[in-house]
Short mmCIF file of C-alpha atoms and ligand atoms in Angstrom, two decimals:
data_model
loop_
_atom_site.label_atom_id
_atom_site.label_comp_id
_atom_site.label_asym_id
_atom_site.label_seq_id
_atom_site.Cartn_x
_atom_site.Cartn_y
_atom_site.Cartn_z
CA MET F 19 3.33 -12.66 -21.19
CA HIS F 20 6.49 -13.83 -19.37
CA ARG F 21 7.05 -17.50 -19.66
CA LEU F 22 9.66 -19.33 -17.60
CA ASP F 23 10.94 -22.93 -17.79
CA HIS F 24 11.61 -23.17 -14.15
CA THR F 25 9.59 -22.59 -10.87
CA PRO F 26 9.40 -18.71 -10.95
CA HIS F 27 10.89 -16.88 -7.85
CA SER F 28 9.12 -13.76 -6.82
CA VAL F 29 10.27 -11.35 -4.23
CA VAL F 30 7.61 -9.32 -2.41
CA LEU F 31 9.01 -6.20 -0.67
CA GLY F 32 6.40 -5.23 1.84
CA GLY F 33 4.87 -8.68 1.59
CA ALA F 34 3.59 -8.87 5.30
CA GLY F 35 1.36 -5.76 4.59
CA PHE F 36 -2.34 -5.75 3.81
CA VAL F 37 -1.92 -5.87 0.01
CA GLY F 38 1.47 -7.58 -0.09
CA SER F 39 0.15 -10.66 1.96
CA HIS F 40 -2.45 -11.12 -0.43
CA LEU F 41 -0.22 -10.92 -3.24
CA CYS F 42 2.13 -13.66 -1.62
CA ASP F 43 -1.02 -15.81 -1.35
CA LEU F 44 -1.81 -15.41 -5.06
CA LEU F 45 1.71 -16.06 -6.16
CA LEU F 46 1.95 -19.25 -4.17
CA SER F 47 -1.26 -20.53 -5.64
CA GLU F 48 0.34 -19.73 -9.12
CA GLY F 49 3.10 -21.99 -8.26
CA HIS F 50 5.79 -19.34 -7.52
CA GLN F 51 8.55 -19.59 -4.87
CA VAL F 52 7.99 -16.58 -2.82
CA THR F 53 10.29 -14.46 -0.55
CA CYS F 54 8.52 -11.97 1.59
CA VAL F 55 10.70 -9.13 2.68
CA ASP F 56 9.33 -6.79 5.33
CA SER F 57 10.40 -4.58 8.28
CA LEU F 58 7.13 -4.87 9.85
CA VAL F 59 7.02 -1.16 10.39
CA THR F 60 3.37 -1.02 9.45
CA GLY F 61 2.76 -4.66 8.42
CA ARG F 62 1.96 -7.54 10.76
CA ALA F 63 3.47 -10.91 11.21
CA ALA F 64 -0.04 -12.27 11.56
CA ASN F 65 -0.69 -11.49 7.93
CA VAL F 66 1.74 -14.17 6.79
CA GLU F 67 1.76 -16.52 9.75
CA HIS F 68 -0.28 -19.06 7.81
CA LEU F 69 2.64 -19.34 5.20
CA LEU F 70 5.54 -19.84 7.60
CA GLY F 71 6.95 -23.32 7.45
CA ARG F 72 5.94 -23.89 3.69
CA SER F 73 8.89 -24.92 1.73
CA ASP F 74 8.14 -22.48 -1.07
CA PHE F 75 7.84 -19.44 1.17
CA GLU F 76 10.50 -17.50 3.11
CA PHE F 77 10.23 -14.47 5.23
CA VAL F 78 13.11 -12.11 5.46
CA ALA F 79 13.01 -9.37 8.09
CA THR F 80 14.81 -6.27 6.76
CA ASP F 81 14.24 -2.76 5.86
CA ILE F 82 14.61 -2.02 2.16
CA ARG F 83 16.55 1.10 2.87
CA ASN F 84 19.42 -1.55 3.65
CA ASP F 85 20.67 -3.92 0.97
CA ILE F 86 18.20 -6.75 0.28
CA PRO F 87 19.77 -10.03 1.50
CA VAL F 88 18.06 -12.54 -0.86
CA ASP F 89 19.89 -14.93 -2.94
CA GLY F 90 19.08 -15.41 -6.61
CA PRO F 91 17.79 -16.42 -9.15
CA VAL F 92 15.02 -14.03 -8.88
CA ASP F 93 12.48 -13.41 -11.59
CA PHE F 94 10.11 -10.87 -10.20
CA VAL F 95 10.39 -8.14 -7.73
CA TYR F 96 7.16 -6.52 -6.41
CA ASN F 97 7.89 -3.16 -4.57
CA MET F 98 4.89 -2.84 -2.21
CA ALA F 99 6.90 -1.62 0.74
CA SER F 100 5.79 1.77 1.94
CA PRO F 101 3.56 3.16 4.74
CA ALA F 102 0.30 3.45 2.97
CA SER F 103 -2.25 4.92 5.40
CA PRO F 104 -2.08 8.62 6.08
CA LYS F 105 -2.04 8.00 9.90
CA HIS F 106 1.16 5.97 9.24
CA TYR F 107 3.10 8.36 6.97
CA PHE F 108 2.04 11.33 9.13
CA GLU F 109 3.81 9.47 12.08
CA LEU F 110 6.76 8.49 9.86
CA PRO F 111 7.32 11.22 7.40
CA ILE F 112 11.02 10.82 6.91
CA LEU F 113 11.01 6.99 6.77
CA THR F 114 8.26 7.27 4.22
CA LEU F 115 10.37 9.65 1.96
CA GLU F 116 13.42 7.37 2.52
CA THR F 117 11.39 4.13 1.57
CA GLY F 118 10.21 5.66 -1.59
CA SER F 119 13.67 7.10 -2.59
CA ILE F 120 16.60 5.06 -0.96
CA GLY F 121 14.40 2.00 -0.68
CA THR F 122 13.02 2.11 -4.19
CA GLN F 123 16.62 2.63 -5.53
CA LYS F 124 17.93 -0.44 -3.45
CA ALA F 125 15.04 -2.52 -4.78
CA LEU F 126 15.62 -1.53 -8.41
CA ASP F 127 19.43 -2.18 -7.99
CA PHE F 128 18.46 -5.66 -6.47
CA ALA F 129 16.07 -6.62 -9.37
CA HIS F 130 18.57 -5.18 -11.95
CA ALA F 131 21.40 -7.29 -10.61
CA HIS F 132 19.21 -10.35 -10.82
CA GLY F 133 17.86 -9.48 -14.33
CA ALA F 134 14.30 -9.72 -12.60
CA ARG F 135 11.22 -7.86 -13.81
CA PHE F 136 10.35 -4.87 -11.38
CA LEU F 137 6.78 -3.92 -10.52
CA MET F 138 6.45 -0.55 -8.67
CA ALA F 139 3.36 -0.17 -6.66
CA SER F 140 2.57 3.56 -7.14
CA THR F 141 -0.63 5.27 -6.13
CA SER F 142 -3.67 7.38 -7.30
CA GLU F 143 -2.01 9.99 -4.79
CA VAL F 144 0.36 10.90 -7.59
CA TYR F 145 -2.82 12.84 -9.09
CA GLY F 146 -3.21 14.84 -5.82
CA GLU F 147 -6.39 17.03 -5.80
CA PRO F 148 -7.24 15.97 -9.51
CA GLU F 149 -8.47 18.71 -12.01
CA ILE F 150 -9.34 15.76 -14.40
CA HIS F 151 -12.05 13.34 -13.46
CA PRO F 152 -11.94 10.30 -13.73
CA GLN F 153 -8.09 10.16 -13.55
CA VAL F 154 -6.33 8.88 -16.70
CA GLU F 155 -2.53 7.87 -16.71
CA THR F 156 -1.74 10.85 -19.00
CA TYR F 157 -2.86 13.27 -16.32
CA TRP F 158 0.29 14.61 -14.48
CA GLY F 159 -1.45 15.53 -11.19
CA ASN F 160 -1.88 18.42 -8.87
CA VAL F 161 0.14 17.69 -5.69
CA ASN F 162 1.16 20.18 -2.87
CA PRO F 163 4.81 19.47 -2.71
CA ILE F 164 5.15 20.77 0.94
CA GLY F 165 1.79 19.71 2.46
CA VAL F 166 1.64 17.05 5.07
CA ARG F 167 0.75 14.45 2.45
CA SER F 168 3.63 15.36 0.30
CA VAL F 169 5.98 12.80 2.08
CA TYR F 170 3.81 10.07 0.53
CA ASP F 171 2.72 11.58 -2.70
CA GLU F 172 6.07 12.93 -3.71
CA ALA F 173 7.90 9.77 -2.63
CA LYS F 174 5.76 7.81 -4.96
CA ARG F 175 6.26 10.47 -7.76
CA TYR F 176 10.04 10.15 -7.29
CA SER F 177 9.77 6.35 -7.11
CA GLU F 178 8.00 6.56 -10.71
CA ALA F 179 10.75 8.89 -11.99
CA LEU F 180 13.46 6.58 -10.66
CA VAL F 181 11.91 3.54 -12.30
CA MET F 182 11.76 5.35 -15.58
CA ALA F 183 15.33 6.41 -15.36
CA TYR F 184 16.48 2.81 -14.58
CA ARG F 185 14.39 1.73 -17.62
CA ARG F 186 15.69 4.44 -20.06
CA GLU F 187 19.31 4.47 -18.90
CA LEU F 188 20.03 0.81 -17.85
CA ASP F 189 17.23 -0.89 -19.97
CA ALA F 190 15.60 -2.27 -16.75
CA ASP F 191 12.55 -4.42 -17.17
CA THR F 192 9.98 -2.46 -15.16
CA VAL F 193 6.20 -1.77 -14.79
CA ILE F 194 4.39 0.99 -12.78
CA VAL F 195 1.03 0.44 -11.51
CA ARG F 196 -1.09 3.23 -9.91
CA ILE F 197 -3.21 1.56 -7.26
CA PHE F 198 -6.60 3.35 -6.22
CA ASN F 199 -8.28 2.82 -2.76
CA THR F 200 -8.21 -0.90 -1.84
CA TYR F 201 -9.87 -2.71 0.94
CA GLY F 202 -10.29 -6.22 2.35
CA PRO F 203 -9.37 -8.59 5.14
CA ARG F 204 -5.91 -7.94 6.85
CA MET F 205 -6.43 -4.05 6.93
CA ARG F 206 -5.27 -3.03 10.26
CA PRO F 207 -8.38 -2.02 12.41
CA ASP F 208 -6.22 0.70 13.83
CA ASP F 209 -4.64 1.98 10.48
CA GLY F 210 -6.83 5.10 10.43
CA ARG F 211 -8.16 4.74 6.87
CA ALA F 212 -11.80 5.28 6.35
CA LEU F 213 -13.06 1.74 5.89
CA PRO F 214 -11.24 0.17 8.90
CA ALA F 215 -12.44 3.21 10.99
CA PHE F 216 -16.08 2.79 9.88
CA ILE F 217 -16.16 -0.97 10.39
CA SER F 218 -14.66 -0.78 13.86
CA GLN F 219 -16.93 1.98 14.94
CA ALA F 220 -20.01 0.47 13.47
CA LEU F 221 -19.28 -3.03 15.03
CA SER F 222 -18.70 -1.45 18.37
CA GLY F 223 -21.73 0.90 18.23
CA ASP F 224 -19.55 4.10 18.32
CA PRO F 225 -20.27 7.26 16.30
CA ILE F 226 -18.88 6.99 12.78
CA THR F 227 -16.19 9.62 12.21
CA ILE F 228 -16.74 11.44 8.94
CA HIS F 229 -14.20 14.14 7.79
CA GLY F 230 -15.66 17.15 6.02
CA ASP F 231 -19.46 16.87 4.99
CA GLY F 232 -18.85 13.35 3.57
CA SER F 233 -19.49 14.56 0.02
CA GLN F 234 -15.92 13.76 -1.02
CA THR F 235 -15.71 10.65 -3.37
CA ARG F 236 -13.61 7.54 -3.39
CA SER F 237 -13.64 4.29 -5.43
CA PHE F 238 -12.90 1.20 -3.56
CA CYS F 239 -11.40 -1.95 -5.07
CA TYR F 240 -11.46 -5.36 -3.33
CA VAL F 241 -7.99 -6.68 -2.64
CA GLU F 242 -8.55 -9.98 -4.44
CA ASP F 243 -9.29 -8.12 -7.63
CA LEU F 244 -6.33 -5.70 -7.12
CA VAL F 245 -3.66 -8.46 -6.61
CA ARG F 246 -4.90 -10.24 -9.79
CA GLY F 247 -4.27 -6.92 -11.51
CA LEU F 248 -0.66 -6.68 -10.01
CA TYR F 249 0.03 -10.22 -11.18
CA LEU F 250 -1.15 -9.68 -14.61
CA ALA F 251 0.88 -6.35 -15.05
CA ALA F 252 4.09 -8.14 -13.61
CA THR F 253 3.68 -11.01 -16.11
CA SER F 254 2.83 -8.82 -19.18
CA GLY F 255 5.33 -6.84 -21.25
CA GLU F 256 3.89 -3.47 -20.30
CA CYS F 257 5.78 -0.62 -18.67
CA GLY F 258 2.76 1.41 -17.51
CA PRO F 259 1.75 3.44 -15.62
CA ILE F 260 -1.48 1.60 -15.40
CA ASN F 261 -4.27 2.51 -13.24
CA LEU F 262 -5.64 -0.29 -11.04
CA GLY F 263 -8.91 0.47 -9.18
CA ASN F 264 -12.51 -0.07 -9.13
CA PRO F 265 -14.31 2.74 -11.16
CA SER F 266 -17.69 2.47 -9.01
CA GLU F 267 -17.42 5.78 -7.22
CA VAL F 268 -19.29 6.51 -3.96
CA SER F 269 -19.41 9.41 -1.63
CA ILE F 270 -17.83 8.80 1.80
CA LYS F 271 -21.12 9.53 3.61
CA GLY F 272 -22.77 6.93 1.27
CA PHE F 273 -20.06 4.39 1.90
CA ALA F 274 -20.35 4.94 5.65
CA ALA F 275 -24.12 4.37 5.42
CA GLU F 276 -23.47 1.08 3.49
CA VAL F 277 -21.05 -0.12 6.17
CA VAL F 278 -23.41 0.68 9.05
CA GLU F 279 -26.20 -1.14 7.29
CA LEU F 280 -24.25 -4.32 6.45
CA CYS F 281 -22.86 -4.43 10.09
CA GLY F 282 -26.37 -4.27 11.32
CA SER F 283 -25.38 -1.19 13.55
CA THR F 284 -27.21 1.72 14.99
CA SER F 285 -24.09 3.96 14.96
CA GLN F 286 -24.80 7.62 13.98
CA MET F 287 -22.29 9.79 11.94
CA THR F 288 -20.39 12.69 13.29
CA PHE F 289 -18.71 15.33 11.20
CA HIS F 290 -15.15 16.51 11.83
CA PRO F 291 -12.78 19.04 10.04
CA ARG F 292 -11.16 17.71 6.75
CA PRO F 293 -7.46 17.00 6.84
CA GLN F 294 -5.21 19.27 4.72
CA ASP F 295 -5.11 18.32 1.00
CA ASP F 296 -7.62 15.49 1.31
CA PRO F 297 -8.61 14.90 -2.44
CA THR F 298 -12.24 15.91 -3.22
CA VAL F 299 -12.81 13.14 -5.83
CA ARG F 300 -11.17 9.88 -6.82
CA ARG F 301 -12.01 7.54 -9.65
CA PRO F 302 -9.75 5.52 -11.99
CA ASP F 303 -10.21 5.44 -15.67
CA ILE F 304 -9.21 1.61 -16.22
CA THR F 305 -9.35 1.68 -20.05
CA GLN F 306 -5.56 0.98 -20.13
CA ALA F 307 -5.87 -2.16 -17.66
CA ARG F 308 -8.88 -3.35 -19.63
CA LYS F 309 -7.06 -3.15 -23.00
CA LYS F 310 -3.48 -4.03 -22.00
CA LEU F 311 -4.02 -6.66 -19.25
CA GLY F 312 -7.49 -7.74 -19.90
CA TRP F 313 -8.17 -6.80 -16.18
CA GLU F 314 -11.28 -5.39 -14.46
CA PRO F 315 -12.69 -5.67 -11.00
CA ARG F 316 -15.17 -8.52 -10.36
CA VAL F 317 -16.01 -8.27 -6.67
CA GLU F 318 -19.25 -6.14 -6.11
CA ARG F 319 -19.01 -3.73 -3.08
CA ALA F 320 -21.53 -5.47 -0.94
CA ASP F 321 -19.86 -8.76 -1.31
CA GLY F 322 -16.47 -7.33 -0.63
CA LEU F 323 -17.73 -5.48 2.36
CA ALA F 324 -19.42 -8.51 3.74
CA ARG F 325 -16.06 -10.47 3.59
CA THR F 326 -14.19 -7.66 5.17
CA ILE F 327 -16.66 -7.13 8.00
CA ALA F 328 -16.47 -10.83 8.76
CA TYR F 329 -12.74 -10.53 9.17
CA PHE F 330 -13.07 -7.47 11.30
CA ARG F 331 -15.56 -9.12 13.69
CA GLU F 332 -12.97 -11.95 14.15
CA GLU F 333 -9.93 -9.68 14.42
CA LEU F 334 -11.56 -7.27 16.91
CA SER F 335 -12.32 -10.20 19.24
CA HIS F 336 -8.71 -11.16 19.18
CA PRO F 337 -7.00 -10.44 22.57
CA ASP F 338 -4.01 -8.58 20.92
CA PRO F 339 -5.37 -6.96 17.59
CA THR F 340 -2.05 -5.06 17.05
CA ARG F 341 -0.04 -8.28 17.04
CA ARG F 342 2.83 -7.64 14.62
CA VAL F 343 6.18 -9.14 16.11
CA MET F 344 7.55 -12.05 14.07
CA PRO F 345 8.59 -14.47 16.75
CA ALA F 346 11.47 -16.15 14.97
CA ALA F 347 12.68 -13.16 13.04
CA ALA F 348 13.00 -10.19 15.60
CA ALA F 349 13.23 -7.77 12.78
CA ASP F 350 16.93 -6.88 12.41
CA ARG F 351 16.75 -3.38 10.92
CA GLY F 352 20.59 -3.01 11.55
CA PRO F 353 22.02 0.46 10.59
CA VAL F 354 18.67 1.95 9.84
CA ARG F 355 17.37 1.15 13.33
CA ALA F 356 20.52 2.64 14.81
CA ALA F 357 20.02 5.78 12.56
CA GLU F 358 16.37 5.96 13.95
CA ARG F 359 17.57 5.73 17.51
CA ARG F 360 20.02 8.62 16.93
CA ALA F 361 17.02 10.52 15.41
CA GLU F 362 14.95 9.81 18.62
CA THR F 363 17.60 11.00 20.78
CA ARG F 364 17.90 14.20 18.74
CA THR F 365 14.10 14.67 19.09
CA SER F 366 14.28 14.14 22.92
CA ARG F 367 17.21 16.53 23.24
CA ARG F 368 15.14 19.07 21.23
CA ASN F 369 12.05 18.44 23.39
CA ARG F 370 14.05 19.03 26.51
CA ARG F 371 15.56 22.18 24.99
CA ASP F 372 12.00 23.39 24.14
CA ALA F 373 10.80 22.69 27.50
CA ALA F 374 13.67 24.52 29.14
CA ARG F 375 12.84 27.61 26.99
CA ARG F 376 9.18 27.56 28.22
P1 NAD Y 409 0.76 -1.65 4.46
O1 NAD Y 409 1.28 -0.65 5.27
O2 NAD Y 409 -0.27 -2.70 4.99
O3 NAD Y 409 1.78 -2.58 3.72
C1 NAD Y 409 3.11 -2.02 3.49
C2 NAD Y 409 4.20 -2.99 3.86
O4 NAD Y 409 5.44 -2.46 3.79
C3 NAD Y 409 4.08 -3.11 5.46
O5 NAD Y 409 4.13 -4.51 5.81
C4 NAD Y 409 5.37 -2.52 5.97
O6 NAD Y 409 5.82 -3.06 7.20
C5 NAD Y 409 6.29 -2.56 4.85
N1 NAD Y 409 7.29 -1.53 4.84
C6 NAD Y 409 7.19 -0.14 4.74
N2 NAD Y 409 8.21 0.30 4.67
C7 NAD Y 409 9.39 -0.50 4.62
C8 NAD Y 409 10.71 -0.59 4.48
N3 NAD Y 409 11.38 0.63 4.43
N4 NAD Y 409 11.39 -1.69 4.39
C9 NAD Y 409 10.70 -2.92 4.44
N5 NAD Y 409 9.32 -2.91 4.57
C10 NAD Y 409 8.62 -1.86 4.69
O7 NAD Y 409 0.08 -0.97 3.25
P2 NAD Y 409 -0.86 -1.56 1.94
O8 NAD Y 409 -2.12 -0.90 1.96
O9 NAD Y 409 -0.65 -3.03 1.97
O10 NAD Y 409 0.01 -0.87 0.72
C11 NAD Y 409 0.94 -1.61 0.02
C12 NAD Y 409 1.41 -0.86 -1.08
O11 NAD Y 409 0.57 -0.51 -2.02
C13 NAD Y 409 2.07 0.55 -0.63
O12 NAD Y 409 3.23 0.75 -1.45
C14 NAD Y 409 1.06 1.43 -0.95
O13 NAD Y 409 1.66 2.77 -1.29
C15 NAD Y 409 0.43 0.95 -2.20
N6 NAD Y 409 -0.91 1.37 -2.34
C16 NAD Y 409 -1.87 0.93 -1.50
C17 NAD Y 409 -3.22 1.40 -1.62
C18 NAD Y 409 -4.31 0.80 -0.73
O14 NAD Y 409 -5.52 1.44 -0.73
N7 NAD Y 409 -4.14 -0.17 0.09
C19 NAD Y 409 -3.56 2.39 -2.50
C20 NAD Y 409 -2.55 3.02 -3.31
C21 NAD Y 409 -1.24 2.50 -3.28
#
């Protein structure tokens, strides 16, 4: 356990996202000074709005592919920054790869320069379409390196390799956690993941969209449980990788039925083609987390779902559910934004060229 004789300073990269914002809340409740760094590419200002103005909280709008402009001393760096929903990383494939590679390296350099402990938020997606079930940390995975999901899966696998290289070569103080499907308040209703889609559809009485026959399984962890696991991992002396997730496994069809019932909805399920490389099964083996961190999930699915549905009811009634602009901080993404603009121009040039050929 890391013990400090001063107020710890934690920097949460991706802190305005779904998981990152709950982590900021937990760290503040543990007495940390918190700096949230986020480009808001997929996160939302609304997630940390309640923290703005506190003397122990700061928001820095930047992209971690640039240098991270935060002054020390820094004790902990949590790297949560990355598009995480398939919808987002399909839309932003190069940004996703660059965030996992250039961004993770910038984040490691930043942590190392400050002598801070570094937590890497990796993912169960490193296991790909698993041949071992439930997934244990010693399993190396089965990932399609050129499929549409590879921009996320391989970025995270590269991040893990980079973290281990910094640890071995530079003696950096690091821990890798592999997060399994997590849910809870502050998921974006429009982020395309199964749960926000099911709840939004059930609450509005629309058909529930199931990809495939719904027999594929997932294991859903409530966000409050997850962030406690992240905190325990960061303050332990472990290096991981350690799985964090809820081992209670459910079929997607069964999960959709639970959501419909808890929403008191009459929505019917409709079945659509399964996306490429969508994993058939997912369940964490959490023996390591239990043994090394004394962690296991506490929140039952019915309880977590009830809290999430209550949040979505409120959120969907908001006049601007996509609100994501930080009023005071008009995200300055500097050179990266300029590079993206150049890329956009290249894309429109290519589209014009393709149109001229047709
Ligand atoms: P999210 O999209 O809500 O949060 C990610 C945050 O990172 C967003 O606020 C986004 O704006 C920010 N970000 C992305 N790229 C950035 C960049 N280059 N520079 C600065 N900020 C950037 O996603 P989430 O569900 O909260 O996921 C958080 C982390 O946990 C991700 O790294 C994800 O891979 C990991 N994870 C999440 C889950 C899950 O079920 N939610 C599962 C496995 C792993």
